[in-house]
Amino acid sequence: MRKVILRRLLQNIVLVVVIVLVVFILMRLTAGDPARMKAPVFASDEILQSYREQFGTDRPLTAQLWDFVSGIPRGDFGTSFRYQQPVFELIWQRVPETALLAFTSLTLALLVAIVLGVAGARRPGSAIDRFGIAASTLGQSAPTFWVALMLVLIFSVHFRWFPAVGFTGWKSLVLPSIAVALAVFPADLRVLRSSMIDTFHQEHIRTARAFGISNRRITWLYAFRNAALPLITVVGIDLGYLLGGTIVAEVVFNYPGVGQLAIDSVNARDYPLIQAITILTAMVFVFVNLGIDVLYMVLDPRIRIEA
Amino acid sequence: MELIGVPGDIDNLPLAPESRGKRWREKASSFRRREGSGTFLAGLLLFCVMAGAALAAPLITDHDPSRNNITARLVPPSWDWSLTERDPKAFPLGTDGLGRDMLSRILYGLRVSLLLAFAGLCLSMALGVTIGMISGVFGGRVDAILMRLVDLQLAFPYIVLAMAIVAATKTSIPILIVLLGLAGWVYFARVVRGVVLQEMQRDYVRSAQVLGASRWRIGLRYVLPNVLPAIAIIATLQFPGLIIFEATLSFLGLGIQPPTPSLGGMMLDGTQYIASAWWVITLPGVAILLVTLSLNIISDGLRQLLDPRLQTA
């Protein structure tokens, strides 16, 4: 097993290196001259040149690439054009808020998925099952930013229960979490439901029933523990939705997280910052998924043997 | 012996003159009895209504979607749909902050959304199906390289990257279509590859190989038709995703630029009036929701009709 994990780790490190290269090249291809953006419109060539020297964009591309790549292991992702601060610091300051939002959203989504998915799988076709499926179709169909806006309209503007913008405490987390969770839970629910239905048809469940073990015990102790395995993989996929969702929710709620920083830096054409956010989020995604694969191997002996 | 008959004989019985219509009716009723057909038809109906309204926008509304009217700013919806007497001051869905008619803006915006997402869908389908087919038919090293490409794409925080590219290149429709196309191809590639790998084990492929058919011929002539149901399912699943993606980019101010009406852009404008004019942010979203919902319902129905095994994909 150790060998497999090592090989996966190596593969993922290669993947991260390729990601770094692709992002760097894409940024250089698509971005204009950042000096021209920063400098006044009628700036002379000397001023532009001095900006280029300050940003380091006057040197050949290969030198810039080398500087950038060699800085990453030291945690140096470059300096923000806009804030004149190391971008890593800027991002790091925002991580706790975004992580908190992502965590509460994921918890909420899993809770809803487990309650509705298990209840639906116990009686496929029942009212609660159809409600779960309908809710997940609706959740898939609604754009997250629109859901967020509707929540603001109803619960902040109309009822004045929750703040509409900023981060002032747990109350600020409620609406953004619901908006993001609504985008995340449909995939969880569908996977859990079908895997629960499969598990209920297996022989060990039938045996347990024959032994007269209570329905609740069978559901949670026997079936859920098996059926929850695929859910772990889906959480890895959820990460993508969480990321997209938190960006949008942070914009709507003016929530001070990494997503907000990403949008600000895009609007200000702050390329070192955008570059670093893209690469760091990709790294989180890659290594969380690696962790999930390893966890899966630890939890499911069948996969360990196959590997 | 003759009494038992072969099932195929029923089809070869001499047909009565009126039988063509009857046959069609029989086919239709057997379709209706299949699981998922009801869902599929309901979704299709809703989608046709929405897409039809978007395409027939000039027939439905007389208002110019981009003409300002300072005297009629933020008029609330009147819900007056009487189309017989077209009153230039009647705004069934109200007006926005510049006094533009919401109904015509939503219909024209929906047009743009649907066309953009459809173009993106075609692009990602072409890209994904080609890559998935090559990966599945040729296998081996080609497959390994292409699947690493899929991993690479999946690892990207695509929306951040798309935001950065759009911001850098100054939004244009072709770039948006390319971005939408690149957003969706992975899912086509993955599913197509999976189905092709299964099909390659079948006897008909073996027979074709024995007869000396080339890999291209096997892939295109024999395997591809069997992959079509899966492609249809993924397409109906991806289409609403691309519509939402485009609306999100426009809402962030990075998609379609004014004066072209776009649903995301309308809601971005609407955030200014969130406390006073609920309809400006609500109604464009309802339009998107109805379209994406109809497509997701179609997709669910198709899945039940075509391939129950794909349930969780």
XYZ file of C-alpha atoms in Angstrom:
620
model
C 0.000 0.000 0.000
C 2.850 2.324 0.830
C 4.182 1.874 -2.694
C 0.840 2.818 -4.221
C 0.580 5.925 -2.065
C 4.112 6.966 -2.967
C 3.400 6.526 -6.664
C 0.208 8.573 -6.384
C 2.098 11.250 -4.465
C 4.712 11.433 -7.194
C 2.027 11.617 -9.896
C 0.338 14.446 -8.050
C 3.555 16.379 -7.631
C 4.087 16.154 -11.403
C 0.502 17.316 -11.841
C 1.125 20.336 -9.618
C 4.286 21.238 -11.553
C 2.333 21.084 -14.828
C -0.397 23.244 -13.283
C 2.178 25.845 -12.263
C 3.603 25.923 -15.791
C 0.206 26.119 -17.477
C -1.019 28.922 -15.220
C 2.196 30.900 -15.660
C 2.143 30.571 -19.453
C -1.587 31.322 -19.719
C -1.163 34.439 -17.601
C 1.721 35.702 -19.697
C -0.134 34.949 -22.930
C -3.386 36.617 -21.991
C -2.323 39.405 -19.679
C -1.369 42.700 -21.233
C 1.456 44.785 -19.862
C 0.805 45.241 -16.135
C 3.028 48.343 -16.121
C 0.612 50.041 -18.513
C -2.275 49.191 -16.187
C -0.591 50.551 -13.134
C 0.937 53.670 -14.674
C -1.059 56.810 -15.482
C -2.555 56.809 -18.989
C -0.106 59.323 -20.484
C 2.973 58.032 -18.674
C 6.249 58.392 -20.543
C 8.282 55.404 -21.659
C 10.774 55.948 -18.830
C 8.050 55.688 -16.212
C 6.648 52.586 -17.854
C 10.131 51.121 -17.926
C 10.630 51.837 -14.225
C 7.340 50.053 -13.450
C 8.458 47.102 -15.548
C 11.703 46.958 -13.607
C 9.812 47.113 -10.342
C 7.500 44.266 -11.407
C 10.338 42.336 -12.983
C 8.425 42.075 -16.263
C 11.304 43.619 -18.249
C 13.391 40.464 -18.007
C 13.141 37.488 -20.386
C 10.243 35.086 -19.820
C 12.458 32.146 -18.928
C 14.144 34.164 -16.165
C 10.748 35.206 -14.816
C 9.534 31.622 -14.932
C 12.618 30.390 -13.093
C 12.229 33.056 -10.408
C 8.611 32.140 -9.949
C 9.084 28.378 -9.861
C 12.126 28.480 -7.587
C 10.264 30.741 -5.161
C 7.333 28.350 -4.657
C 9.080 25.793 -2.416
C 10.051 28.691 -0.140
C 6.438 29.828 -0.031
C 7.281 32.827 -2.193
C 4.583 33.262 -4.831
C 5.632 36.751 -5.862
C 4.600 40.236 -4.830
C 1.194 41.743 -5.425
C 1.220 44.640 -7.929
C -1.564 46.308 -6.048
C -0.734 45.861 -2.378
C 3.071 45.641 -2.695
C 2.974 42.701 -0.292
C 3.920 39.047 -0.709
C 0.821 37.432 -2.244
C 1.100 34.388 -0.014
C 0.595 36.563 3.079
C -2.413 38.282 1.518
C -4.029 34.959 0.711
C -3.103 33.367 4.034
C -4.874 36.158 5.944
C -8.109 35.335 4.135
C -7.932 31.557 4.431
C -9.624 31.184 7.856
C -12.844 32.921 6.743
C -13.108 30.932 3.518
C -12.229 27.663 5.242
C -14.923 28.358 7.828
C -17.518 29.052 5.134
C -16.499 25.961 3.156
C -16.632 23.829 6.293
C -20.091 24.976 7.407
C -21.445 24.620 3.851
C -20.068 21.106 3.471
C -21.394 20.066 6.886
C -24.829 21.412 6.046
C -24.821 19.765 2.616
C -23.759 16.382 4.037
C -26.369 16.603 6.789
C -29.173 17.244 4.305
C -27.840 14.596 1.919
C -27.595 11.969 4.661
C -31.040 12.645 6.124
C -32.841 12.784 2.762
C -30.680 10.169 1.043
C -31.062 7.529 3.746
C -34.769 8.196 4.229
C -35.302 8.014 0.456
C -33.291 4.819 0.056
C -35.290 3.078 2.776
C -38.452 3.592 0.775
C -37.700 4.360 -2.876
C -40.626 6.110 -4.510
C -42.101 7.325 -1.234
C -43.041 10.946 -0.645
C -39.800 11.772 1.154
C -37.751 10.053 -1.576
C -39.474 12.058 -4.284
C -39.032 15.205 -2.233
C -35.286 14.513 -1.952
C -34.914 13.935 -5.689
C -36.945 17.041 -6.516
C -34.900 19.128 -4.083
C -31.653 17.894 -5.582
C -32.828 18.633 -9.129
C -33.822 22.115 -8.000
C -30.497 22.611 -6.231
C -28.644 21.559 -9.375
C -30.647 23.928 -11.533
C -30.459 27.128 -9.497
C -27.439 29.389 -10.002
C -25.696 29.839 -6.633
C -25.455 33.614 -6.931
C -29.187 33.871 -7.564
C -29.986 31.669 -4.567
C -27.708 33.911 -2.509
C -29.516 37.009 -3.775
C -32.896 35.491 -2.986
C -31.742 34.648 0.536
C -30.608 38.250 1.025
C -33.902 39.512 -0.348
C -36.003 37.334 1.942
C -33.992 37.056 5.155
C -31.990 40.285 5.213
C -34.092 42.841 3.374
C -37.551 41.595 4.282
C -37.253 39.883 7.674
C -33.987 41.506 8.784
C -32.909 38.311 10.527
C -29.402 38.042 9.146
C -26.845 40.603 7.993
C -26.615 40.955 4.202
C -22.929 41.815 3.944
C -19.602 41.482 5.704
C -18.447 39.180 8.452
C -19.599 40.061 11.942
C -20.023 36.709 13.644
C -21.862 33.418 13.247
C -24.950 35.134 11.878
C -22.954 36.188 8.827
C -22.253 32.551 8.061
C -25.849 31.356 7.894
C -27.013 32.680 4.536
C -23.781 32.105 2.560
C -23.562 28.553 3.916
C -27.122 27.761 2.850
C -26.495 29.177 -0.627
C -23.323 27.126 -1.119
C -24.767 23.984 0.480
C -27.682 24.049 -1.945
C -25.243 23.690 -4.833
C -23.205 20.969 -3.124
C -25.794 18.587 -1.676
C -27.450 17.238 -4.879
C -24.427 15.162 -5.928
C -23.982 13.827 -2.379
C -27.632 12.923 -2.088
C -27.797 11.060 -5.401
C -24.644 9.067 -4.723
C -25.623 8.191 -1.153
C -29.161 7.248 -2.146
C -28.164 4.849 -4.917
C -25.353 3.337 -2.871
C -27.749 2.842 0.062
C -30.293 1.157 -2.220
C -27.569 -1.183 -3.518
C -26.470 -1.997 0.017
C -30.010 -2.759 1.175
C -30.180 -5.479 -1.474
C -27.045 -7.221 -0.242
C -27.095 -10.512 1.579
C -25.651 -9.396 4.873
C -28.565 -6.994 5.240
C -31.046 -9.735 4.460
C -29.332 -11.926 7.047
C -29.513 -9.141 9.593
C -33.210 -8.744 8.877
C -33.717 -12.472 9.299
C -32.084 -12.213 12.691
C -34.766 -9.728 13.629
C -32.461 -6.769 14.121
C -34.381 -3.520 14.253
C -34.762 -1.464 11.110
C -32.996 1.539 12.573
C -30.000 -0.553 13.633
C -29.766 -2.143 10.202
C -29.975 1.204 8.459
C -27.328 3.019 10.426
C -25.042 0.299 11.782
C -25.041 -2.120 8.868
C -26.055 -0.329 5.674
C -24.935 3.257 6.184
C -21.389 2.321 7.161
C -20.941 0.517 3.862
C -22.892 2.921 1.733
C -21.063 5.984 3.060
C -17.788 4.970 1.379
C -18.628 6.396 -2.067
C -19.661 9.562 -0.252
C -16.024 10.140 0.696
C -15.072 10.247 -2.986
C -17.901 12.622 -3.728
C -16.617 14.991 -1.061
C -13.466 15.278 -3.181
C -15.610 16.284 -6.146
C -17.649 18.597 -3.892
C -14.489 20.560 -3.323
C -14.774 21.959 -6.841
C -18.365 23.060 -6.241
C -17.423 24.416 -2.818
C -14.719 26.497 -4.410
C -16.911 27.935 -7.165
C -19.764 28.386 -4.709
C -17.746 30.166 -2.057
C -16.332 32.611 -4.629
C -19.803 33.577 -5.774
C -21.271 33.635 -2.262
C -18.394 35.773 -1.007
C -19.052 38.273 -3.783
C -22.789 38.481 -3.106
C -22.387 38.742 0.668
C -19.247 40.849 0.486
C -17.679 38.213 2.706
C -13.975 38.811 3.336
C -12.512 35.541 2.037
C -10.202 34.260 -0.673
C -12.972 34.360 -3.289
C -13.513 38.055 -2.692
C -9.747 38.570 -2.973
C -9.746 36.621 -6.259
C -12.452 38.822 -7.783
C -10.772 42.000 -6.564
C -7.462 40.912 -8.020
C -9.075 40.000 -11.331
C -10.708 43.416 -11.550
C -7.447 45.137 -10.615
C -5.459 42.930 -13.047
C -3.198 41.944 -10.161
C -1.646 38.975 -11.945
C 0.748 37.661 -9.290
C -2.203 37.427 -6.930
C -4.534 35.695 -9.427
C -1.724 33.339 -10.396
C -1.050 32.393 -6.785
C -4.728 31.911 -5.939
C -5.211 29.655 -8.971
C -2.149 27.547 -8.172
C -2.810 27.303 -4.445
C -6.438 26.267 -4.886
C -5.383 23.680 -7.470
C -2.823 22.350 -4.983
C -5.419 22.101 -2.233
C -7.715 20.264 -4.628
C -5.013 17.817 -5.752
C -3.770 16.977 -2.270
C -7.188 16.730 -0.646
C -8.148 14.260 -3.364
C -4.941 12.323 -2.757
C -5.781 12.239 0.944
C -9.262 10.962 0.093
C -7.825 8.160 -2.049
C -5.515 7.127 0.770
C -8.372 7.269 3.277
C -10.431 5.120 0.943
C -7.668 2.525 0.815
C -7.435 2.500 4.596
C -11.204 2.127 4.996
C -11.978 -0.308 2.198
C -9.838 -3.477 2.193
C -11.093 -4.471 -1.277
C -9.368 -1.509 -2.890
C -6.202 -2.140 -0.929
C -5.951 -5.622 -2.407
C -6.681 -4.474 -5.946
C -4.077 -1.762 -5.703
C -45.881 -25.891 -35.036
C -47.053 -23.020 -37.168
C -49.308 -21.898 -34.377
C -46.445 -20.801 -32.139
C -44.924 -18.501 -34.736
C -41.822 -16.362 -34.471
C -42.237 -12.994 -32.707
C -40.958 -11.275 -35.829
C -43.924 -12.602 -37.803
C -46.229 -10.094 -36.164
C -44.425 -7.289 -37.935
C -44.722 -9.024 -41.284
C -48.471 -9.510 -41.207
C -50.218 -7.755 -44.074
C -51.192 -4.307 -42.879
C -54.599 -2.746 -43.177
C -54.713 0.640 -44.976
C -55.215 2.728 -41.809
C -52.473 0.841 -39.984
C -49.735 3.448 -40.386
C -51.431 5.855 -37.999
C -52.350 2.993 -35.718
C -48.803 1.754 -35.655
C -47.540 5.181 -34.761
C -50.098 5.382 -32.005
C -49.007 2.010 -30.685
C -45.404 3.123 -30.673
C -46.335 6.307 -28.864
C -48.309 4.460 -26.224
C -45.510 1.952 -25.649
C -43.138 4.910 -25.257
C -45.467 6.465 -22.746
C -45.570 3.278 -20.728
C -41.789 3.185 -20.341
C -40.307 4.475 -17.128
C -39.017 8.013 -17.456
C -41.041 8.986 -20.518
C -43.368 11.217 -18.501
C -40.493 13.091 -16.909
C -38.785 13.393 -20.270
C -41.850 14.830 -22.006
C -42.625 17.249 -19.173
C -39.060 18.582 -19.278
C -39.121 18.778 -23.058
C -42.371 20.740 -23.003
C -41.033 23.251 -20.479
C -37.810 23.645 -22.423
C -39.653 24.160 -25.717
C -41.840 26.838 -24.122
C -38.814 28.732 -22.739
C -36.618 28.342 -25.818
C -39.562 29.140 -28.069
C -40.305 32.321 -26.115
C -36.646 33.341 -26.372
C -36.489 32.724 -30.120
C -39.850 34.388 -30.761
C -38.976 37.406 -28.591
C -39.816 40.042 -31.244
C -43.306 38.526 -31.640
C -43.995 38.537 -27.914
C -42.852 41.988 -26.971
C -42.734 45.307 -28.792
C -40.244 46.868 -26.418
C -36.656 47.440 -27.417
C -34.593 45.610 -24.759
C -31.947 48.329 -24.631
C -33.984 51.537 -24.855
C -33.846 53.631 -21.697
C -36.930 55.373 -20.426
C -36.184 57.754 -17.593
C -39.867 58.416 -16.911
C -40.575 54.737 -16.294
C -37.775 53.656 -13.976
C -38.311 50.656 -11.691
C -41.960 50.162 -12.596
C -43.186 47.079 -10.705
C -44.563 44.107 -12.673
C -48.159 44.621 -13.744
C -48.653 40.947 -14.670
C -50.841 42.248 -17.511
C -50.321 39.877 -20.418
C -53.076 41.184 -22.677
C -51.254 41.115 -25.976
C -54.191 42.248 -28.032
C -53.896 45.886 -27.110
C -50.230 46.635 -27.091
C -49.814 49.587 -24.826
C -46.275 50.999 -25.099
C -46.452 51.846 -21.413
C -47.454 48.356 -20.321
C -44.617 46.436 -18.738
C -45.869 42.962 -17.764
C -42.692 42.228 -15.793
C -41.884 45.818 -14.831
C -38.798 47.838 -15.731
C -35.226 48.020 -14.477
C -33.221 50.925 -13.060
C -32.950 52.604 -16.460
C -36.601 52.114 -17.339
C -35.932 49.247 -19.736
C -38.666 46.642 -20.178
C -37.832 43.552 -18.087
C -39.794 41.078 -20.238
C -38.010 41.945 -23.445
C -34.637 42.056 -21.679
C -35.218 38.625 -20.175
C -36.294 37.150 -23.518
C -33.383 38.653 -25.445
C -30.996 37.777 -22.632
C -32.246 34.202 -22.661
C -31.576 34.083 -26.388
C -27.955 35.080 -25.881
C -27.556 32.688 -22.943
C -28.989 29.734 -24.832
C -26.994 30.391 -27.991
C -23.724 30.854 -26.097
C -24.232 27.795 -23.936
C -25.267 25.744 -26.968
C -22.156 26.794 -28.890
C -20.042 25.939 -25.836
C -21.832 22.612 -25.525
C -21.128 21.719 -29.156
C -17.473 22.590 -28.698
C -17.070 20.580 -25.512
C -18.997 17.691 -27.037
C -16.762 17.632 -30.128
C -13.629 17.860 -28.001
C -14.727 15.435 -25.299
C -16.207 12.789 -27.581
C -13.126 12.816 -29.826
C -10.750 12.498 -26.892
C -12.891 9.883 -25.161
C -13.210 7.815 -28.349
C -9.482 7.932 -29.097
C -8.695 7.078 -25.487
C -11.073 4.117 -25.423
C -10.406 2.707 -28.893
C -6.620 3.004 -28.899
C -5.991 2.435 -25.191
C -2.485 1.944 -23.846
C -0.141 4.901 -23.787
C -2.479 7.227 -25.718
C -5.153 6.529 -23.132
C -2.770 7.167 -20.226
C -1.664 10.535 -21.622
C -5.193 11.689 -22.419
C -6.473 10.687 -18.991
C -3.677 12.677 -17.315
C -4.977 15.635 -19.341
C -8.405 14.999 -17.849
C -6.893 14.945 -14.343
C -5.136 18.211 -15.076
C -8.346 19.901 -16.152
C -10.267 18.526 -13.172
C -7.640 19.796 -10.741
C -7.988 23.379 -11.964
C -10.122 25.833 -10.081
C -11.650 26.474 -13.470
C -13.771 29.462 -12.503
C -10.743 31.353 -11.133
C -8.771 30.626 -14.271
C -11.690 31.596 -16.501
C -12.101 34.840 -14.553
C -8.442 35.655 -14.993
C -8.440 34.912 -18.724
C -11.622 36.869 -19.350
C -10.333 39.817 -17.347
C -7.061 39.794 -19.251
C -8.400 39.408 -22.768
C -11.333 41.827 -22.570
C -14.454 39.746 -22.918
C -15.594 38.780 -26.372
C -18.152 36.237 -27.503
C -15.623 33.851 -29.155
C -13.495 33.758 -26.002
C -16.569 33.073 -23.889
C -17.543 30.188 -26.171
C -14.046 28.705 -25.960
C -14.096 29.013 -22.164
C -17.506 27.332 -21.991
C -16.286 24.617 -24.337
C -13.209 23.964 -22.228
C -15.374 23.841 -19.095
C -17.373 20.811 -20.173
C -15.277 18.485 -22.322
C -13.878 16.418 -19.439
C -17.232 14.897 -18.547
C -17.862 13.846 -22.143
C -14.348 12.407 -22.414
C -14.612 10.407 -19.201
C -18.016 8.887 -19.832
C -17.381 8.191 -23.534
C -14.094 6.482 -22.695
C -15.803 4.338 -20.069
C -18.576 3.231 -22.421
C -16.123 2.601 -25.285
C -13.957 0.427 -23.036
C -17.018 -1.675 -22.217
C -18.114 -1.892 -25.842
C -14.637 -2.931 -27.005
C -15.072 -6.182 -25.070
C -18.245 -7.072 -26.944
C -18.425 -9.825 -29.550
C -19.358 -7.521 -32.413
C -16.092 -5.643 -31.988
C -14.170 -8.926 -31.883
C -15.906 -10.061 -35.081
C -15.049 -6.803 -36.786
C -11.445 -7.204 -35.682
C -11.341 -10.736 -37.049
C -12.733 -9.475 -40.358
C -9.816 -7.042 -40.486
C -11.619 -3.745 -39.855
C -9.294 -0.907 -38.906
C -9.508 0.697 -35.490
C -10.909 3.886 -36.999
C -13.621 1.921 -38.760
C -14.487 -0.016 -35.613
C -14.587 3.161 -33.565
C -16.644 5.260 -35.929
C -18.906 2.710 -37.622
C -19.599 0.219 -34.860
C -18.793 1.612 -31.443
C -19.855 5.256 -31.822
C -23.567 4.471 -32.428
C -23.595 2.569 -29.146
C -22.070 5.526 -27.310
C -24.700 7.976 -28.547
C -27.180 7.436 -25.671
C -24.476 8.223 -23.128
C -23.485 11.323 -25.115
C -27.106 12.496 -25.166
C -27.374 12.090 -21.394
C -24.158 13.974 -20.682
C -25.165 16.714 -23.120
C -28.480 17.349 -21.396
C -26.626 17.342 -18.077
C -23.894 19.724 -19.258
C -26.124 22.197 -21.072
C -27.715 23.654 -17.905
C -24.292 23.685 -16.227
C -22.914 25.846 -19.036
C -25.929 28.174 -18.889
C -25.284 28.672 -15.174
C -21.549 29.117 -15.750
C -22.154 31.831 -18.349
C -24.694 33.579 -16.117
C -22.230 33.467 -13.211
C -19.451 35.022 -15.285
C -21.841 37.727 -16.496
C -23.023 38.329 -12.939
C -19.411 38.827 -11.877
C -19.133 41.412 -14.662
C -16.818 39.191 -16.691
C -19.208 37.659 -19.208
C -21.363 39.344 -21.809
C -20.840 43.086 -21.691
C -23.575 45.718 -21.936
C -25.418 46.846 -24.020
C -26.022 43.197 -25.023
C -28.681 42.068 -22.552
C -27.635 39.087 -20.448
C -29.455 37.486 -17.570
C -26.393 37.512 -15.303
C -25.702 41.149 -16.132
C -29.315 42.106 -15.377
C -29.036 40.595 -11.927
C -25.715 42.365 -11.367
C -27.497 45.674 -12.120
C -30.347 44.582 -9.901
C -28.175 44.261 -6.804
C -28.234 48.076 -6.538
C -32.002 48.050 -6.129
C -32.261 44.976 -3.937
C -34.027 46.882 -1.153
C -36.536 48.649 -3.399
C -37.143 46.583 -6.542
C -37.201 42.850 -5.935
C -38.219 41.982 -9.485
C -35.001 43.163 -11.112
C -32.877 40.512 -9.399
C -35.568 37.862 -9.063
C -37.128 37.468 -12.502
C -34.020 36.851 -14.658
C -33.052 34.116 -12.197
C -36.486 32.550 -12.494
C -36.027 32.459 -16.272
C -32.656 30.711 -15.896
C -34.084 28.346 -13.301
C -36.974 27.311 -15.565
C -34.591 26.536 -18.425
C -31.985 24.662 -16.349
C -34.708 22.826 -14.475
C -36.333 21.699 -17.723
C -32.974 20.441 -19.026
C -32.191 18.588 -15.801
C -35.632 16.981 -15.917
C -35.039 15.954 -19.552
C -31.708 14.505 -18.474
C -33.291 12.507 -15.650
C -35.939 11.156 -18.007
C -33.370 10.277 -20.672
C -31.285 8.444 -18.114
C -34.240 6.292 -17.103
C -35.230 5.724 -20.719
C -31.835 5.006 -22.211
C -29.594 3.600 -19.559
C -30.588 2.834 -15.999
C -26.975 1.950 -15.180
C -25.821 5.533 -15.585
C -27.934 6.650 -12.616
C -25.099 7.993 -10.509
C -22.855 9.391 -13.235
